[in-house]
GROMACS .gro file of C-alpha atoms in nm:
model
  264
    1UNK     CA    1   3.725  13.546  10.705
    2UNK     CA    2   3.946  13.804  10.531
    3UNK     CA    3   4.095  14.073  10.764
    4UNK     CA    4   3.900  14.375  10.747
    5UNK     CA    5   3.990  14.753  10.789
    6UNK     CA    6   3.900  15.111  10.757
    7UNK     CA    7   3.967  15.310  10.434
    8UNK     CA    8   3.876  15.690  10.360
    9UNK     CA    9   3.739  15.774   9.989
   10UNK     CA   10   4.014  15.969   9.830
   11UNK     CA   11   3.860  15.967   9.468
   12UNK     CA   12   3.547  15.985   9.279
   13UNK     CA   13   3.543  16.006   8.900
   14UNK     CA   14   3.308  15.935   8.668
   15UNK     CA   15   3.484  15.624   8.419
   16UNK     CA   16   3.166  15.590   8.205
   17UNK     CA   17   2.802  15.604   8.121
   18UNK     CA   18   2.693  15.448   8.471
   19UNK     CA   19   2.997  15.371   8.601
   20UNK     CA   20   3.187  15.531   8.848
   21UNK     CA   21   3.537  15.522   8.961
   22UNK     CA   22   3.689  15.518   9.332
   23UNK     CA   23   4.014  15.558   9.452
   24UNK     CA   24   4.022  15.409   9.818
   25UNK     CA   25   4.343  15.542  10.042
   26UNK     CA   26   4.458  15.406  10.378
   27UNK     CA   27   4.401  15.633  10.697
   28UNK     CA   28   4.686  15.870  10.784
   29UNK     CA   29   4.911  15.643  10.958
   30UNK     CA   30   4.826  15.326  10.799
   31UNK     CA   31   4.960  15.118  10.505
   32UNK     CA   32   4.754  14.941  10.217
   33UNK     CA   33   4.842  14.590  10.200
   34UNK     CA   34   4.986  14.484   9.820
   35UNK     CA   35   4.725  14.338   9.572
   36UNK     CA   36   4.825  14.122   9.315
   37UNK     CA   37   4.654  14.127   8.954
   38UNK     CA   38   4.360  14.002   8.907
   39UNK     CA   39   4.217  14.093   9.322
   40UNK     CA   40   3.942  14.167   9.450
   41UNK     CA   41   3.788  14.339   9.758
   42UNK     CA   42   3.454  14.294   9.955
   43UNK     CA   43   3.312  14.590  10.040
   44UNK     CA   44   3.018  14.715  10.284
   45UNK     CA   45   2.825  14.965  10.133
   46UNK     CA   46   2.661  15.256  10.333
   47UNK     CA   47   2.338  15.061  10.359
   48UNK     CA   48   2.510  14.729  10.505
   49UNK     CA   49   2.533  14.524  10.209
   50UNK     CA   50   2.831  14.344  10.101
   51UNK     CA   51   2.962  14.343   9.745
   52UNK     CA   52   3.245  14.241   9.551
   53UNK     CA   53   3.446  14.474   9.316
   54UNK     CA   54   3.804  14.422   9.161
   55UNK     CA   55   4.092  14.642   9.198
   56UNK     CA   56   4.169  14.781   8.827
   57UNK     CA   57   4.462  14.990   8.923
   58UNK     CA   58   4.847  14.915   8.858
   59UNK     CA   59   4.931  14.654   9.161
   60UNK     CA   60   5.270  14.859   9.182
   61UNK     CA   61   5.087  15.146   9.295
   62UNK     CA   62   5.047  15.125   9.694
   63UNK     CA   63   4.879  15.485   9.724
   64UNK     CA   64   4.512  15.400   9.604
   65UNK     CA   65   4.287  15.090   9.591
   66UNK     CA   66   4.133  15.160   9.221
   67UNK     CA   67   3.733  15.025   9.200
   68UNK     CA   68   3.486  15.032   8.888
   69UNK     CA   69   3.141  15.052   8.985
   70UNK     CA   70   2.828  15.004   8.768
   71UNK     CA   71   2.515  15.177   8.897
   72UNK     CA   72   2.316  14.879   8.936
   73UNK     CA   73   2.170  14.661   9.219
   74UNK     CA   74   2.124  14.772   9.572
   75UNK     CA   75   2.464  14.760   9.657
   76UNK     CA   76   2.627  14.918   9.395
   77UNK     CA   77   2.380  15.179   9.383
   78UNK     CA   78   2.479  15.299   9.717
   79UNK     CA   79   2.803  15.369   9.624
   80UNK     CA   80   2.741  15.543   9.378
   81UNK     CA   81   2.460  15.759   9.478
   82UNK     CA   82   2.597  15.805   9.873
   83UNK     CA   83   2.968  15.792   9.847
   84UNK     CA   84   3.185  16.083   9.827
   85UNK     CA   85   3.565  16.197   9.855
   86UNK     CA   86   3.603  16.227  10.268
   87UNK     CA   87   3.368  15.899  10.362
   88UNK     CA   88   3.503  15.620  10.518
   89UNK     CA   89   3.414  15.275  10.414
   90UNK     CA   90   3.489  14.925  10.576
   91UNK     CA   91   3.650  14.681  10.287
   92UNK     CA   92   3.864  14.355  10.314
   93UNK     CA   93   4.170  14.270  10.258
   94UNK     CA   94   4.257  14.201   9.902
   95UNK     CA   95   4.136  13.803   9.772
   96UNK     CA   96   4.328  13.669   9.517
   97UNK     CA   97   4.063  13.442   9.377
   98UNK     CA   98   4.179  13.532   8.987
   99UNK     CA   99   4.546  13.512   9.002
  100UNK     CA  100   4.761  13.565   8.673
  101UNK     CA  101   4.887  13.226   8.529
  102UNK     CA  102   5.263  13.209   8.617
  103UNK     CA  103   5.517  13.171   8.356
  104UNK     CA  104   5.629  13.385   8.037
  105UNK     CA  105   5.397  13.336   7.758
  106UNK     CA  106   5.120  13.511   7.607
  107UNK     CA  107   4.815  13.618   7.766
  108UNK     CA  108   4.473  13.682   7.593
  109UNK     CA  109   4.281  13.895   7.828
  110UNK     CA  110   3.905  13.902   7.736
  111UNK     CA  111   3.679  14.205   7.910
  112UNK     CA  112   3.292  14.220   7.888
  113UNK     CA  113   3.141  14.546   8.035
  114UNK     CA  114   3.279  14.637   8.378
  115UNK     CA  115   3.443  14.288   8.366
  116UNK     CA  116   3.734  14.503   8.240
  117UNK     CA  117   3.821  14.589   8.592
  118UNK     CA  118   4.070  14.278   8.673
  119UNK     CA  119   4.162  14.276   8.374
  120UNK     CA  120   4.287  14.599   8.361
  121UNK     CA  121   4.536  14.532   8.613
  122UNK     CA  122   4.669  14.208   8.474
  123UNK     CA  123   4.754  14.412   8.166
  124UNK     CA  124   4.953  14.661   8.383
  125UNK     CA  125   5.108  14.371   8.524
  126UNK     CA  126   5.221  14.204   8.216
  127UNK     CA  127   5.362  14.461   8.077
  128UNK     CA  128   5.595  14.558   8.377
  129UNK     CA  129   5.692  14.181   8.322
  130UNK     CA  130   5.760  14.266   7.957
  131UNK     CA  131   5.459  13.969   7.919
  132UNK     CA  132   5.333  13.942   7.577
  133UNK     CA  133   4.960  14.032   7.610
  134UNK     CA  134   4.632  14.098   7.404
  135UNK     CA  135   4.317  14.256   7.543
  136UNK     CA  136   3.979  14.220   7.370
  137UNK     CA  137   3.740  14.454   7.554
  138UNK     CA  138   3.363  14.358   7.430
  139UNK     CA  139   3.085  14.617   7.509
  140UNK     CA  140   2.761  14.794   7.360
  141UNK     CA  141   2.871  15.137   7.307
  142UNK     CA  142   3.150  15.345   7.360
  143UNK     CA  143   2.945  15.576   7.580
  144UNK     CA  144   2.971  15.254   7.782
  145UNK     CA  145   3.304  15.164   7.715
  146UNK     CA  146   3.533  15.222   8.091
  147UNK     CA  147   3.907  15.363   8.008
  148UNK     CA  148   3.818  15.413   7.652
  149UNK     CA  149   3.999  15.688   7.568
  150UNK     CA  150   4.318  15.484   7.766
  151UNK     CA  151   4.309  15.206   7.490
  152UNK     CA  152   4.274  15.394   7.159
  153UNK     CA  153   4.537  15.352   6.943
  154UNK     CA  154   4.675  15.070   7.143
  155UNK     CA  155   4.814  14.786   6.903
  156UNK     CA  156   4.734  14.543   7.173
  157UNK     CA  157   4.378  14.626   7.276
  158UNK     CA  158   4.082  14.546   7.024
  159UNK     CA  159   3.774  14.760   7.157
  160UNK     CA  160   3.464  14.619   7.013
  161UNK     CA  161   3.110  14.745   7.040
  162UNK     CA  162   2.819  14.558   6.896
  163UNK     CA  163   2.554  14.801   6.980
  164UNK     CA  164   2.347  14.517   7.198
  165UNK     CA  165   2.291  14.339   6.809
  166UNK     CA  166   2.384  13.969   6.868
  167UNK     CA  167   2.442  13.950   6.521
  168UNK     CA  168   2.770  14.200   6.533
  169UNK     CA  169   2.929  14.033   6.818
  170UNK     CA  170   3.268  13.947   6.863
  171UNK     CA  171   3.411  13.631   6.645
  172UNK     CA  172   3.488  13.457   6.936
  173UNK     CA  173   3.531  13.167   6.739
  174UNK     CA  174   3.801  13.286   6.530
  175UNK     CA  175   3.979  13.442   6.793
  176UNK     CA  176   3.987  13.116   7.029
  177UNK     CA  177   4.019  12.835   6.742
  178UNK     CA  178   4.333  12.764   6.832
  179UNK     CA  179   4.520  12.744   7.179
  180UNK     CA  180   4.900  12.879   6.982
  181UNK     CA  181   5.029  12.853   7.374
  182UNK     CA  182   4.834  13.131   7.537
  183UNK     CA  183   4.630  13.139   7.804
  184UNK     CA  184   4.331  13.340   7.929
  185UNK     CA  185   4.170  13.534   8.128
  186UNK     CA  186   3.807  13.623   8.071
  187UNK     CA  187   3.559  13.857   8.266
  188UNK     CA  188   3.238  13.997   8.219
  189UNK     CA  189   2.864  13.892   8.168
  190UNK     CA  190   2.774  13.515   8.245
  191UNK     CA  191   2.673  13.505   7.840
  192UNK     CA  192   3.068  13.578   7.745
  193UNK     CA  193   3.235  13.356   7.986
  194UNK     CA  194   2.982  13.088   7.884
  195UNK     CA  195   3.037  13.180   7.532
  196UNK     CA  196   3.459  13.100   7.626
  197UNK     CA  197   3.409  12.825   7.786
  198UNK     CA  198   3.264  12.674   7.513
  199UNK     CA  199   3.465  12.767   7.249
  200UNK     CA  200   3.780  12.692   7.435
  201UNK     CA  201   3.677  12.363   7.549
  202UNK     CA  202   3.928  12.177   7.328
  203UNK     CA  203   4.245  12.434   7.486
  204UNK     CA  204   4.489  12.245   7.745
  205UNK     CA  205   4.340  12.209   8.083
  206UNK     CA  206   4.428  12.503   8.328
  207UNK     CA  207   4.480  12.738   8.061
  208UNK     CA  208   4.146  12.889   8.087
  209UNK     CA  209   4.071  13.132   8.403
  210UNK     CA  210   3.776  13.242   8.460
  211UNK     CA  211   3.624  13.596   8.726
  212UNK     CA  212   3.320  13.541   8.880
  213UNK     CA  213   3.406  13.588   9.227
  214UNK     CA  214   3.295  13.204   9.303
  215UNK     CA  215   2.971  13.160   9.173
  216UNK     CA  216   2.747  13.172   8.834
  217UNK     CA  217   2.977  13.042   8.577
  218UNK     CA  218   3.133  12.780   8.742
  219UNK     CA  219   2.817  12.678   8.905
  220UNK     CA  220   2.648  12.668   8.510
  221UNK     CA  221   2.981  12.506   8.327
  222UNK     CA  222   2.845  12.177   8.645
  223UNK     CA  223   2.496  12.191   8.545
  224UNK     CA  224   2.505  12.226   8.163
  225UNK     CA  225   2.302  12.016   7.988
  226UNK     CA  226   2.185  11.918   7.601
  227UNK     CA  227   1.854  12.017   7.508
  228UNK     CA  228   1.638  12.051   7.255
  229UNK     CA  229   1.479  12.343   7.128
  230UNK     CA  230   1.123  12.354   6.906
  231UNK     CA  231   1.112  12.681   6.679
  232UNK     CA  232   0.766  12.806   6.742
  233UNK     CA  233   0.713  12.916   6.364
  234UNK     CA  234   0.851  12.704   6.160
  235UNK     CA  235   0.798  12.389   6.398
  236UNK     CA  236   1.167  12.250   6.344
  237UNK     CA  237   1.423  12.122   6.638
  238UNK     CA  238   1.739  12.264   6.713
  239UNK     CA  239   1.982  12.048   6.899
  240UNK     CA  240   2.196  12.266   7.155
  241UNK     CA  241   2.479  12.056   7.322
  242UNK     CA  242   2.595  12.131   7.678
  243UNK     CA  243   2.794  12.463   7.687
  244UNK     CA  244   2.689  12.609   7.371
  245UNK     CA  245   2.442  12.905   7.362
  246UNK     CA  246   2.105  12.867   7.232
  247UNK     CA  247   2.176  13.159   7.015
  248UNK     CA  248   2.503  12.976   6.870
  249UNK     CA  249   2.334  12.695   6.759
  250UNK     CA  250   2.076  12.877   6.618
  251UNK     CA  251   2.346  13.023   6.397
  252UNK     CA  252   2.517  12.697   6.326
  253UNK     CA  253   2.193  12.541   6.221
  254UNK     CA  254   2.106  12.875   5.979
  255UNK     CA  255   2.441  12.811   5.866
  256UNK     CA  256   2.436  12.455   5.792
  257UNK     CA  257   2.085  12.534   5.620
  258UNK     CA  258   2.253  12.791   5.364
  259UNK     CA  259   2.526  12.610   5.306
  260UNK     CA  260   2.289  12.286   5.219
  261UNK     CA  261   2.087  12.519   4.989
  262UNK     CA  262   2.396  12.607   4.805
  263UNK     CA  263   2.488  12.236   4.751
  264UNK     CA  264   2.180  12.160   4.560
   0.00000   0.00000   0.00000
């Protein structure tokens, strides 16, 4: 059990379209403990529930714990909706459960949604260390889009937005083909890190992290199995292998079909 203690709301700011900023200050008196990149707090909301959210603030700055909260679920909804500047809430002691890999080379830091948050403060961190590193920050919109305004114009930050069209998402694929000695961070919806995982599959073991705060992905990447899938209309099968998206191998097999076409 992680120490607990008392903080006081010093900040509320609106970061996005449903997300909400807080900036979380010791008691006069008291001390906030250091955070490295990457942690996390547990916090108990004003209804009793307890919820995980990362720290995306600079881990050099000791005057505010920085959280991103989307308006959604019980939990989070109380924060949003119930917390002001002047509360006091009860939140643990920083867990560093997604810890920075240690050396000098390059990072690729990949965000979905709020999954920016740890990520956020990995990039401060790296570049205090004068680490080379590259964000790609995946969401729907811009209206969406947490710190936007932060990253434009950034050489190092690729802000994408596909609309919610799974046919202008990211090319992952591309982007992770080849290891080239970096390693990665990834954080967001269970669809991306999924999506990594598979795609990075033939990297060096170890050099792929992964954020979600000890369950979902991890528990899917030990249950993943082949399947196949029947295609209602046209009656064919579509062979999905374990860690690849249903929606990927749908592509691969349209793909595969064109490119047969063309041959004849």
């Amino acid at each position: 059990m992680r120490p607990r203690r008392l903080v006081i709301v010093a900040e509320k700011t609106r970061l996005a379209e449903g997300i909400v900023g807080f900036g979380l200050a010791a008691p006069p008196g008291d001390t906030l403990p250091p955070a490295l990149p990457g942690a996390h707090v547990e916090v108990t909301t004003p209804a009793g529930h307890a919820r995980k959210y990362s720290l995306h603030g600079d881990p050099a700055d000791r005057a505010l714990w920085r959280l991103g909260v989307k308006r959604e679920g019980e939990g989070s909804s109380d924060l949003v909706d119930w917390v002001e500047p002047g509360d006091t809430l009860e939140v643990s002691d920083p867990v560093d459960g997604f810890p920075m890999p240690a050396g000098p080379g390059p990072l690729l830091l990949i965000a979905g949604g709020i999954g920016i948050t740890p990520l956020r403060s990995v990039l401060f961190a790296a570049r205090a260390a004068g680490r080379p590193a590259r964000l790609v920050y995946l969401t729907r919109s811009r209206a969406v889009t947490a710190f936007a305004d932060d990253y434009d114009g950034d050489p190092d930050v690729t802000l994408h937005h596909d609309g919610g069209d799974p046919a202008r998402g990211y090319d992952l694929a591309g982007l992770l083909a080849e290891p080239a000695g970096r390693a990665i961070m990834c954080c967001g919806p269970r669809a991306l890190m999924e999506a990594v995982r598979a795609r990075t599959a033939h990297w060096p073991a170890g050099s792929v992290r992964f954020e979600d705060f000890g369950a979902g992905s991890a528990a899917v990447a030990r249950t993943n199995r082949p399947f196949r899938a029947r295609l209602a209309r046209s009656g064919g099968v579509v062979e999905v292998p374990a860690h690849v998206s249903l929606l990927d191998a749908l592509r691969e097999t349209a793909k595969a079909q064109v490119e047969t076409e063309r041959q004849k």
